[in-house]
PDB file of C-alpha atoms in Angstrom:
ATOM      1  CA  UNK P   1      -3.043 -26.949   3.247  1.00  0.00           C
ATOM      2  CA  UNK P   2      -0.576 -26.033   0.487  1.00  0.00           C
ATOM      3  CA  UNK P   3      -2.608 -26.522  -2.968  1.00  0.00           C
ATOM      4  CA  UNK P   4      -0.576 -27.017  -6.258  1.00  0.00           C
ATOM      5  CA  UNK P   5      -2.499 -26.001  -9.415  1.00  0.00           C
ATOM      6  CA  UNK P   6      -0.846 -26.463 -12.308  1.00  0.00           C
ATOM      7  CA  UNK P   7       1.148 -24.001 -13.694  1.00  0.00           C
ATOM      8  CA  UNK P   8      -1.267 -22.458 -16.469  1.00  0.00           C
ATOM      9  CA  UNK P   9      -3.981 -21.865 -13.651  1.00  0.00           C
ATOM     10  CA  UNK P  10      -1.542 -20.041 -11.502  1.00  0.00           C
ATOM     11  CA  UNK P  11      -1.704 -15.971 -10.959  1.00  0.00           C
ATOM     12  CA  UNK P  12      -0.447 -14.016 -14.177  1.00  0.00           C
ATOM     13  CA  UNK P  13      -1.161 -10.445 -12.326  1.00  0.00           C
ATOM     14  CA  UNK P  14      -0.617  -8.973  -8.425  1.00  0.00           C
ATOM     15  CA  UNK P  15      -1.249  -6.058  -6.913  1.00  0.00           C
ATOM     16  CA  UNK P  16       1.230  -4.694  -4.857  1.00  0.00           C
ATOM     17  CA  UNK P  17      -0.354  -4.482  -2.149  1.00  0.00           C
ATOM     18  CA  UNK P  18      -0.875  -8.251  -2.434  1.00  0.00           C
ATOM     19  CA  UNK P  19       2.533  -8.722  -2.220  1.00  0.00           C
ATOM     20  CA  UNK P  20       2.741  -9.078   1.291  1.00  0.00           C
ATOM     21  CA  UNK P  21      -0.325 -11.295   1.064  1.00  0.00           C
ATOM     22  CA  UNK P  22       2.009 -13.648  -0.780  1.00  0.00           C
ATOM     23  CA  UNK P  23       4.547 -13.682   1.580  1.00  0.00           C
ATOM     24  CA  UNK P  24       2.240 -13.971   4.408  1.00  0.00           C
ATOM     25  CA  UNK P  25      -0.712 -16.240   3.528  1.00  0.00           C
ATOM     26  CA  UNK P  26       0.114 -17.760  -0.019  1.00  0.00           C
ATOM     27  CA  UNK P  27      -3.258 -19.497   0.758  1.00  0.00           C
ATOM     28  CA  UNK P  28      -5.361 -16.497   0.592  1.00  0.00           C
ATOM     29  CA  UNK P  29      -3.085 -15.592  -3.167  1.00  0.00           C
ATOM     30  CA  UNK P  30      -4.667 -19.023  -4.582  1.00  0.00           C
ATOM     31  CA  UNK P  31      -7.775 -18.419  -3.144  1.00  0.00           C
ATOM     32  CA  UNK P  32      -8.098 -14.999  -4.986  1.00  0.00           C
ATOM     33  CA  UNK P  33      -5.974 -15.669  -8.164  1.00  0.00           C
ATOM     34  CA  UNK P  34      -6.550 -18.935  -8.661  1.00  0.00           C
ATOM     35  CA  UNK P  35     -10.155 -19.730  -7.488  1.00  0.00           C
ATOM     36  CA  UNK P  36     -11.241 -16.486  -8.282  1.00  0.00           C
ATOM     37  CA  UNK P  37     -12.830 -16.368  -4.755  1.00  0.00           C
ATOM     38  CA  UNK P  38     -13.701 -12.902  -2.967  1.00  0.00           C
ATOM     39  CA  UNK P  39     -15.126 -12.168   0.282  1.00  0.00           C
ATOM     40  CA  UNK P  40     -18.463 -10.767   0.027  1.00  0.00           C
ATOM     41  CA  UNK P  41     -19.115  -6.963   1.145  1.00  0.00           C
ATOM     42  CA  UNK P  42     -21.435  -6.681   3.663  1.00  0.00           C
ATOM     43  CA  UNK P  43     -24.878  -5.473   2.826  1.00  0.00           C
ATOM     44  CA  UNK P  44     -24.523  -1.938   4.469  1.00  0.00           C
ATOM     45  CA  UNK P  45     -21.336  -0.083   4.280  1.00  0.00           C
ATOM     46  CA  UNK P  46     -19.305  -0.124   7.322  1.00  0.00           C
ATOM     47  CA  UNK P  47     -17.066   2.757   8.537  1.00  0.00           C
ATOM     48  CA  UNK P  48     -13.964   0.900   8.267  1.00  0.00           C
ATOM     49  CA  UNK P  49     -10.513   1.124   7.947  1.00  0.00           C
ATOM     50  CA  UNK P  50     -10.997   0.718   4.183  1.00  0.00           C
ATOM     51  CA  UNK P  51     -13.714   3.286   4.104  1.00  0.00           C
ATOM     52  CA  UNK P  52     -11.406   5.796   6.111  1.00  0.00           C
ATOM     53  CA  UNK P  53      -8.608   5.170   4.232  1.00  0.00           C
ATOM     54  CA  UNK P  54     -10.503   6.065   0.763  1.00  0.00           C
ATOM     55  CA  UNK P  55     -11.346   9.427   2.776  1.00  0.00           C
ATOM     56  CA  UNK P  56      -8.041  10.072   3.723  1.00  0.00           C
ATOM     57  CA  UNK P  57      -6.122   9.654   0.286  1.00  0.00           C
ATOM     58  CA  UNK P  58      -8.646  11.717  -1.356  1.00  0.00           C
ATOM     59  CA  UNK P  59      -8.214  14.753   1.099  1.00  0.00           C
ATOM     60  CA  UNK P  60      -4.454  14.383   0.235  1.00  0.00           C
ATOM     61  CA  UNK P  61      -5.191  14.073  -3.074  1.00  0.00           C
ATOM     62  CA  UNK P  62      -7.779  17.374  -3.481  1.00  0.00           C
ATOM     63  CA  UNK P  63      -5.154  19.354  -0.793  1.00  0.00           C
ATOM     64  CA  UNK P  64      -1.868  18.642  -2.767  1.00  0.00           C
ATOM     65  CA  UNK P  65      -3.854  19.025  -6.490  1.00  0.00           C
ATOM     66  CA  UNK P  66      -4.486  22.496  -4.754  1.00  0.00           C
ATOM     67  CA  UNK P  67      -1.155  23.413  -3.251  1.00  0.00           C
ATOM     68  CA  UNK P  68       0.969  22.131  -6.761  1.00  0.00           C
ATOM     69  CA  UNK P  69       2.008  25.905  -7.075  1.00  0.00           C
ATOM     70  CA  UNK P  70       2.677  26.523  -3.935  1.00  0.00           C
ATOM     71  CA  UNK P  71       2.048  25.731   0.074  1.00  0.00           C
ATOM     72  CA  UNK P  72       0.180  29.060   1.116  1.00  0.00           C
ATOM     73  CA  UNK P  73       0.845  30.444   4.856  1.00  0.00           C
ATOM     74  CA  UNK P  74       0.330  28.307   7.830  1.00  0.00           C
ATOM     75  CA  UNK P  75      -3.027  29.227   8.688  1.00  0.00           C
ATOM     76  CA  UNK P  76      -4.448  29.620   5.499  1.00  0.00           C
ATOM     77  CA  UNK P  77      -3.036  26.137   4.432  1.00  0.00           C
ATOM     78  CA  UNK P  78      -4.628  24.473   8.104  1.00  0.00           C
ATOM     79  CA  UNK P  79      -8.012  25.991   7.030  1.00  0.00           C
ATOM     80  CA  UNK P  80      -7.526  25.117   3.223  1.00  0.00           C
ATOM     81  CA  UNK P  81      -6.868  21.477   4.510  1.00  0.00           C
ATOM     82  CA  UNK P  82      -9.770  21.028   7.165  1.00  0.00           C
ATOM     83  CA  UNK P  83     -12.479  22.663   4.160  1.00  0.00           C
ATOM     84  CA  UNK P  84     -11.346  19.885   2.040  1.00  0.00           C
ATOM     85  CA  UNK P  85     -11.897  17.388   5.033  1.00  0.00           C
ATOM     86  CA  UNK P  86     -15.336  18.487   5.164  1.00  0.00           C
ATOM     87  CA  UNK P  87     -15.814  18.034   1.540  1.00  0.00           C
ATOM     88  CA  UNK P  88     -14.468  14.730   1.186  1.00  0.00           C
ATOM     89  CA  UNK P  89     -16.296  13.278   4.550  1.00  0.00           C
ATOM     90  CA  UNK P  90     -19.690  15.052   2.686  1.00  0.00           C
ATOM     91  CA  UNK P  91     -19.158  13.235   0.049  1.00  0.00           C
ATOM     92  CA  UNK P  92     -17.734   9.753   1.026  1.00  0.00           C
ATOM     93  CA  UNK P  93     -18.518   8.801   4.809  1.00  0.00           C
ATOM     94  CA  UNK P  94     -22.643   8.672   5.216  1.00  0.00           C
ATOM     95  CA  UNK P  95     -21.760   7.932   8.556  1.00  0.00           C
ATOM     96  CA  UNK P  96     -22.661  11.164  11.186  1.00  0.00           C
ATOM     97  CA  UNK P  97     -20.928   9.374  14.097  1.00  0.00           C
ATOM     98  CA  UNK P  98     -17.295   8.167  11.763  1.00  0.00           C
ATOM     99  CA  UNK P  99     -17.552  11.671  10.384  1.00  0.00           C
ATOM    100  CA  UNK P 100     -17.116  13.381  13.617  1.00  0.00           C
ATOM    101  CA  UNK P 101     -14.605  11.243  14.606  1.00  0.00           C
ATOM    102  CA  UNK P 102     -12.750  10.958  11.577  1.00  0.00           C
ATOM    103  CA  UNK P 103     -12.593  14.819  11.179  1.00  0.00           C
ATOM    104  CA  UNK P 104     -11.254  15.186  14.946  1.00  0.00           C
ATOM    105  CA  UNK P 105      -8.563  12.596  13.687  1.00  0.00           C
ATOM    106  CA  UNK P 106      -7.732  14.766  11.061  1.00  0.00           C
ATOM    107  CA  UNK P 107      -7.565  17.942  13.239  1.00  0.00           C
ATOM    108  CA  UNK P 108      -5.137  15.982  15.539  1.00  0.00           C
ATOM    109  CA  UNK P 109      -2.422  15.458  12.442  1.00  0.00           C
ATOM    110  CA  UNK P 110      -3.546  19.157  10.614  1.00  0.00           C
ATOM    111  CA  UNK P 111      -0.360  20.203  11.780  1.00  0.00           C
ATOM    112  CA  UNK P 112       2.285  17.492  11.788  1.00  0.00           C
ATOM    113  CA  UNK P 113       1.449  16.841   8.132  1.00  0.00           C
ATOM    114  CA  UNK P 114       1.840  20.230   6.994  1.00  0.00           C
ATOM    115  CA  UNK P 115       4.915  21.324   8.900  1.00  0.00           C
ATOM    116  CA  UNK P 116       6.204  17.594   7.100  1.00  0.00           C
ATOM    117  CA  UNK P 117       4.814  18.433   3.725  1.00  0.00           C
ATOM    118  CA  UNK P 118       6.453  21.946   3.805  1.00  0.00           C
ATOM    119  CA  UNK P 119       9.846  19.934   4.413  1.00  0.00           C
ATOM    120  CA  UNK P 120       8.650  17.785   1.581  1.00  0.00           C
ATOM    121  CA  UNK P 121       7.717  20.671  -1.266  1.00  0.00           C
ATOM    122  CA  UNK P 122      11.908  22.053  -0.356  1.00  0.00           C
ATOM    123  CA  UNK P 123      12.932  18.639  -1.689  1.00  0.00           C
ATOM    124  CA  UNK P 124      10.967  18.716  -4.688  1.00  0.00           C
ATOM    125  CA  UNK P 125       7.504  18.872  -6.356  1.00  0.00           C
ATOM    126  CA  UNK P 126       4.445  17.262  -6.893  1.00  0.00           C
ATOM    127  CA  UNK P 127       4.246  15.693 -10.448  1.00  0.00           C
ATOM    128  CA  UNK P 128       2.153  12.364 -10.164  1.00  0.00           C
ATOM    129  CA  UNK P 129      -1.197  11.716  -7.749  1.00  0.00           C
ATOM    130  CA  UNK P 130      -3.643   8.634  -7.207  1.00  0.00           C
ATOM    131  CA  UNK P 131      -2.112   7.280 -11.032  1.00  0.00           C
ATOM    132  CA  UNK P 132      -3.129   3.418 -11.724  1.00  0.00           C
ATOM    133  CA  UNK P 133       0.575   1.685 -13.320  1.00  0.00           C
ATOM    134  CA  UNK P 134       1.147  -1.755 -14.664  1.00  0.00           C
ATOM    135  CA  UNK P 135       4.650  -3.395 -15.388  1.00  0.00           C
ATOM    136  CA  UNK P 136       5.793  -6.801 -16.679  1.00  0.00           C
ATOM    137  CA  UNK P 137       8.340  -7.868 -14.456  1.00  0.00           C
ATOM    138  CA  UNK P 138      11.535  -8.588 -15.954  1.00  0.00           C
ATOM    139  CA  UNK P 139      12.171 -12.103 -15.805  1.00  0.00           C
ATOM    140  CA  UNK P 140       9.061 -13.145 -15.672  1.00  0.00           C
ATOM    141  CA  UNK P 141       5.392 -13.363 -17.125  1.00  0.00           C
ATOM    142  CA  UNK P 142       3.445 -11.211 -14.169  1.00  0.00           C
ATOM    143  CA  UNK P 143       2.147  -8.325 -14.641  1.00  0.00           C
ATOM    144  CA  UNK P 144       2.480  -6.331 -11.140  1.00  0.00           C
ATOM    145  CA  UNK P 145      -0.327  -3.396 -10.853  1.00  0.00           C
ATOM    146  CA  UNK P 146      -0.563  -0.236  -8.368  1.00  0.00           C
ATOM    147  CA  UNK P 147      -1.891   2.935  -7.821  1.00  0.00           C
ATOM    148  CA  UNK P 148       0.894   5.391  -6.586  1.00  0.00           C
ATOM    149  CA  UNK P 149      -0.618   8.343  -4.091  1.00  0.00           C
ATOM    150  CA  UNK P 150       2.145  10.426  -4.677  1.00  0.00           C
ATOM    151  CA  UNK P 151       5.707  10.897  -6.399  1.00  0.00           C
ATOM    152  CA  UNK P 152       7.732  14.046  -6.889  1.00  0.00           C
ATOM    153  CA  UNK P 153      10.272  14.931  -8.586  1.00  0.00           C
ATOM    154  CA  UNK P 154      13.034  16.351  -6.551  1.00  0.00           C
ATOM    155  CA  UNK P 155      15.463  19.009  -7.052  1.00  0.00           C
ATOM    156  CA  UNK P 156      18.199  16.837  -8.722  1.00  0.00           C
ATOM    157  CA  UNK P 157      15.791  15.612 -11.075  1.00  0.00           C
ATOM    158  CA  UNK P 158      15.166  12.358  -9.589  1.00  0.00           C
ATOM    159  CA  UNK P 159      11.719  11.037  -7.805  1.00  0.00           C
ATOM    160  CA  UNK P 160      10.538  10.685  -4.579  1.00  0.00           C
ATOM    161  CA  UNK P 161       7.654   7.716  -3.735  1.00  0.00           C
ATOM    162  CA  UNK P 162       5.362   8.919  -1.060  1.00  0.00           C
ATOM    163  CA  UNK P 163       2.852   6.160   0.101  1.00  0.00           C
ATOM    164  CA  UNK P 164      -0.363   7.798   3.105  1.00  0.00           C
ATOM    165  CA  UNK P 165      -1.115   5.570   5.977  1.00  0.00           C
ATOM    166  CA  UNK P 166      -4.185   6.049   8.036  1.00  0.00           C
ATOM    167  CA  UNK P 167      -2.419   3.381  10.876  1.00  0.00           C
ATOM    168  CA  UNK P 168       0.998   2.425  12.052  1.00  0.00           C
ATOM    169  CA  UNK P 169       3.805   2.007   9.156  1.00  0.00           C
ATOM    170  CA  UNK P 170       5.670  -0.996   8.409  1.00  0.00           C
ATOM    171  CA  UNK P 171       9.030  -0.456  10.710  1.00  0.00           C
ATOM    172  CA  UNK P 172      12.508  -1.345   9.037  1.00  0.00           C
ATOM    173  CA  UNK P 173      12.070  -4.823   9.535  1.00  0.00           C
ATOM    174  CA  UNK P 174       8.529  -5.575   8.667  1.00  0.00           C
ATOM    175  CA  UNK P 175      10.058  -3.503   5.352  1.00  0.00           C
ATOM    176  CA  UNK P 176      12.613  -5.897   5.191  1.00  0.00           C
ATOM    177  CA  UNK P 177      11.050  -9.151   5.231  1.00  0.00           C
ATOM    178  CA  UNK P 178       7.057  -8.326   4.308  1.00  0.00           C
ATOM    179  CA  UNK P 179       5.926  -4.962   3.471  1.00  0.00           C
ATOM    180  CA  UNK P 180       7.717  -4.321  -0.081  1.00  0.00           C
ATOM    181  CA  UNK P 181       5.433  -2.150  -1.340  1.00  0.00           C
ATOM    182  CA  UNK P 182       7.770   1.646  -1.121  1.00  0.00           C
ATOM    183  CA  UNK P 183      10.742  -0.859  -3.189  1.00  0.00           C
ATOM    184  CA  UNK P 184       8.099  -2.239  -5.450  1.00  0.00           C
ATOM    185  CA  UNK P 185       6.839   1.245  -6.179  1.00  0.00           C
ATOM    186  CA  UNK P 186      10.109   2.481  -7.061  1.00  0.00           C
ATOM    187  CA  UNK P 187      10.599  -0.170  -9.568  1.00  0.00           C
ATOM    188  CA  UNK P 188       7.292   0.252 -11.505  1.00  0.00           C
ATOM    189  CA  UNK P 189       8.580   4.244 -11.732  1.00  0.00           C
ATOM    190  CA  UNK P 190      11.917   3.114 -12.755  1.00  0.00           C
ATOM    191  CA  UNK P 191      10.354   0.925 -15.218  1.00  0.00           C
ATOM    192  CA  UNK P 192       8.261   3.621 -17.113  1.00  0.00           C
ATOM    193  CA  UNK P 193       4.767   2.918 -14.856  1.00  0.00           C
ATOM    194  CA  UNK P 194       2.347   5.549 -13.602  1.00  0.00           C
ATOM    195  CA  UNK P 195       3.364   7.456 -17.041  1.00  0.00           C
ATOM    196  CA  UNK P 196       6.531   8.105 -16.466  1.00  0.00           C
ATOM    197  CA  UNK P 197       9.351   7.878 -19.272  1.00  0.00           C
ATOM    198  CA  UNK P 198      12.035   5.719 -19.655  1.00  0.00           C
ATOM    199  CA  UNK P 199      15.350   6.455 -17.301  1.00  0.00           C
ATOM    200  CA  UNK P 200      13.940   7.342 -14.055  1.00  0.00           C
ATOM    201  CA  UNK P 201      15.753   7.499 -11.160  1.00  0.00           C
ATOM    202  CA  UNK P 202      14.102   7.330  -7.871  1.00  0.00           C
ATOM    203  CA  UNK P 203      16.232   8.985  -4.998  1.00  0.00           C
ATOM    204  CA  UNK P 204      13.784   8.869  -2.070  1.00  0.00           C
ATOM    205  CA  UNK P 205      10.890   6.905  -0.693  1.00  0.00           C
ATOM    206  CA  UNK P 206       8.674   7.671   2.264  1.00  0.00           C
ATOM    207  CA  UNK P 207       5.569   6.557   4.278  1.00  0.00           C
ATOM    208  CA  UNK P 208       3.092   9.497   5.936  1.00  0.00           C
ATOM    209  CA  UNK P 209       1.628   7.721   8.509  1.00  0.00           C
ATOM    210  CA  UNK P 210      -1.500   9.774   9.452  1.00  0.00           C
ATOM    211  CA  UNK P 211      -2.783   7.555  12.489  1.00  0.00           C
ATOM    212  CA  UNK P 212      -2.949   8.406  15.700  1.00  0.00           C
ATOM    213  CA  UNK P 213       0.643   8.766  16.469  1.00  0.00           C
ATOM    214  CA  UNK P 214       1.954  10.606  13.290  1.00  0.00           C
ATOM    215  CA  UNK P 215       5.080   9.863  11.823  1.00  0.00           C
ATOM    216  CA  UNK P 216       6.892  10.088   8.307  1.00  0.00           C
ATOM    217  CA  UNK P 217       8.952   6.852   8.019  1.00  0.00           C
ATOM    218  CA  UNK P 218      11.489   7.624   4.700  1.00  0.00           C
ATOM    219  CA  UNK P 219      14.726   6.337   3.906  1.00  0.00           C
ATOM    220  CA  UNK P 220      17.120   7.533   0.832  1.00  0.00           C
ATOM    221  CA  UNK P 221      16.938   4.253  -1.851  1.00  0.00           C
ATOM    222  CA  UNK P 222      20.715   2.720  -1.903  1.00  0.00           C
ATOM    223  CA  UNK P 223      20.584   1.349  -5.844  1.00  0.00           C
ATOM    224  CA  UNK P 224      22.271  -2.105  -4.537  1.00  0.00           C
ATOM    225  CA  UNK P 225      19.838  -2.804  -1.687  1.00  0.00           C
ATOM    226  CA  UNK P 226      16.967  -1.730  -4.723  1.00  0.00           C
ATOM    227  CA  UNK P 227      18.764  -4.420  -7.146  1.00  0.00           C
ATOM    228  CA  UNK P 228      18.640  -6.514  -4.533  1.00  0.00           C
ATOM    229  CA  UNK P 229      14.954  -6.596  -4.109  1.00  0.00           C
ATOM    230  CA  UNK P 230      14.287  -6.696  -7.669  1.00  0.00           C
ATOM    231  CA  UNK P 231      15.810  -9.698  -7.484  1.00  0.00           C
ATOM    232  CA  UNK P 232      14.643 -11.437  -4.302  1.00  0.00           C
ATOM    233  CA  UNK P 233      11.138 -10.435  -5.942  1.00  0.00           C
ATOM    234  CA  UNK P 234      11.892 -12.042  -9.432  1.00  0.00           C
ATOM    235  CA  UNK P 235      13.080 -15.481  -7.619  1.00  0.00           C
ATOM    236  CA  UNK P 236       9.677 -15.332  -5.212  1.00  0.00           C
ATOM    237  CA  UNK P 237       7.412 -14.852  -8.662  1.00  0.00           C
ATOM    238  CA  UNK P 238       9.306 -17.709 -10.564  1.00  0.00           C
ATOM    239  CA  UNK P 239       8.831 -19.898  -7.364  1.00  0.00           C
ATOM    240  CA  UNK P 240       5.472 -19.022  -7.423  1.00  0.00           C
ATOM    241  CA  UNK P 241       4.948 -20.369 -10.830  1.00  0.00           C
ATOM    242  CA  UNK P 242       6.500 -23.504 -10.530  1.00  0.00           C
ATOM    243  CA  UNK P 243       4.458 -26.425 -10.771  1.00  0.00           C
ATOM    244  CA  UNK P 244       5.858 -28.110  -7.644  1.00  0.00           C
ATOM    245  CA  UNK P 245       5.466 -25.241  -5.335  1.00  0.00           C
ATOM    246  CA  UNK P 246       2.111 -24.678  -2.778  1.00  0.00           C
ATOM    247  CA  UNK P 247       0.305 -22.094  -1.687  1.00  0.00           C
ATOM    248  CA  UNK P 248       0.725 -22.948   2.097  1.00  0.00           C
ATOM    249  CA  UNK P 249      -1.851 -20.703   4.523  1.00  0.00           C
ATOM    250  CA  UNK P 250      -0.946 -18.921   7.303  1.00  0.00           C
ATOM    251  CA  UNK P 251       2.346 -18.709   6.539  1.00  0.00           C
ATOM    252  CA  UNK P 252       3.548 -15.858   8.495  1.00  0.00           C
ATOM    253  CA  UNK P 253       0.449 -13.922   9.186  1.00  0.00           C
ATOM    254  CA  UNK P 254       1.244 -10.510  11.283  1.00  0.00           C
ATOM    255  CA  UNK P 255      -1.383 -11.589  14.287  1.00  0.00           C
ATOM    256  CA  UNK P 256      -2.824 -14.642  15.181  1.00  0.00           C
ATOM    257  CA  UNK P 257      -5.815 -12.924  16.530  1.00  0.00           C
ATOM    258  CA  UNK P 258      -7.808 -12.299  13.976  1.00  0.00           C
ATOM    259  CA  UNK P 259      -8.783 -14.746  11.096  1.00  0.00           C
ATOM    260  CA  UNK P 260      -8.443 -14.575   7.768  1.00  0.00           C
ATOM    261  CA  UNK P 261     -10.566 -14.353   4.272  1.00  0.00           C
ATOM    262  CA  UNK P 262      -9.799 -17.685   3.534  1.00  0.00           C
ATOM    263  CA  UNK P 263      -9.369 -19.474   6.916  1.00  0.00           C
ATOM    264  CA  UNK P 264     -12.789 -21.140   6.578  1.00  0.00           C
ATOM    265  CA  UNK P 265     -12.018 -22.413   3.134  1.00  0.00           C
ATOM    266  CA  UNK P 266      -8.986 -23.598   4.643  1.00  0.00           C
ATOM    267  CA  UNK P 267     -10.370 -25.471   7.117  1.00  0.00           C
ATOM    268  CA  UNK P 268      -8.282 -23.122   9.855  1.00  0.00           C
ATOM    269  CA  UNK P 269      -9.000 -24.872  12.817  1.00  0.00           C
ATOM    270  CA  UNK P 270      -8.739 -28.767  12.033  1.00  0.00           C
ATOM    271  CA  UNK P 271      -4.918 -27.989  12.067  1.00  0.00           C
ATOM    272  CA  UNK P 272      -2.471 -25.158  12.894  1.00  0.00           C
ATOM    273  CA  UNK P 273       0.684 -23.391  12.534  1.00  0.00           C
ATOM    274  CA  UNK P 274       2.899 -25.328  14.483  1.00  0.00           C
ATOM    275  CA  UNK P 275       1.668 -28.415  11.684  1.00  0.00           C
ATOM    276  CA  UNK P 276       4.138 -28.670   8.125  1.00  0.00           C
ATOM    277  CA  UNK P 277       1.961 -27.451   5.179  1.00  0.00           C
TER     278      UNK P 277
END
């Protein structure tokens, strides 16, 4: 199935993080944008990836609000960090068993994240955390909307886009093709999002992944390769809006082994990938 609603019924506003969703599984875009259609939440909380992934961006969040003037020593930072844990699993995870776990997790990447975030405070400074941003993209009429965990401003006055993972980051070429969200970022800063003011520059951008192999995953941005996917982006949102263009499922979904939001609405099963939307 590839649905084409007319053109007045199609999405006006994306998150970034939906982004990928639209380059993945354009089926599940129309299903939320279009239909209006969300999965239900179960009727007890589960402790999920979501529900450790709120956890974990709030420790960040309460550790570097904390630190802005400066990291204190080692130790004192480690036990600084782990108190916060506590807090935030207290307050956030009524789950004894996911606490447990969740703060042994935590323990495990205590130390790569601060020797990492003490390499990350010499380049620069905290200035923006957990900020909602909207920005019209040029070019078009959608509005693309994100929350930014983190961006500093760096020593040469230009910014740095941090984004926390609790798994595995996108690699270079799941970056390249799919997982836009670091570029995208930098573009709603550049365009005045997130409260910044006009004529930003951002010089650096960087995933923290926090999972169980930690890892920082950062790159300098190259301006051409930036204009590049400001463009690419612009042409994907215009052929998103024209009439004669679907919203094909299954597109290019990461893994095949689990299903979908939407597959049952698609009628996932009746036909496959290897069939033309």
């Amino acid at each position: 199935p590839a649905p084409q609603p007319p053109a007045a019924a199609r999405p006006k506003t994306l998150s970034v993080t939906e982004v990928e969703v639209l380059i993945r599984d354009p089926y599940a875009i129309y299903a939320r944008r279009v239909l209006g259609l969300r999965p239900l939440d179960p009727l007890r909380g589960d402790a999920d990836a979501r529900a450790r992934g709120t956890v974990l961006h709030r420790v960040m969040e309460k550790f570097v609000t904390e630190t802005k003037a400066g990291l204190p020593d080692r130790a004192a930072a480690l036990q600084q960090l782990m108190a916060l844990t506590d807090a935030v699993l207290a307050e956030e995870a009524p789950w004894p068993a996911a606490r447990r776990l969740w703060r042994a997790r935590m323990a495990r990447v205590a130390e790569f994240f601060l020797a990492t975030e003490a390499q990350r405070r010499a380049m620069g400074a905290p200035e923006i955390l957990e900020s909602l941003g909207e920005w019209v993209v040029p070019g078009t009429d959608v509005t693309l909307r994100g929350k930014g965990d983190r961006i500093d401003r760096l020593e040469d006055g230009r910014l740095a886009i941090y984004d926390y993972k609790t798994g595995t980051p996108p690699d270079a070429k799941e970056e390249k093709h799919f997982a836009k969200q670091l570029w995208l970022m930098a573009l709603m800063a550049e365009g005045s999002s997130f409260g910044l003011p006009p004529g930003q520059i951002v010089g650096h951008a960087a995933y923290i992944g926090l999972g169980a192999s930690p890892v920082v995953l950062g790159h300098d941005v190259d301006r051409a390769e930036l204009a590049e996917v400001a463009a690419a982006f612009r042409r994907r949102l215009l052929h998103m809006a024209a009439p004669e263009s679907g919203f094909p499922s299954r597109r290019a979904v990461k893994t095949t082994r689990f299903a979908g939001d939407f597959d049952q609405l698609a009628r996932y099963g009746e036909w496959d990938e290897t069939q033309a939307p």
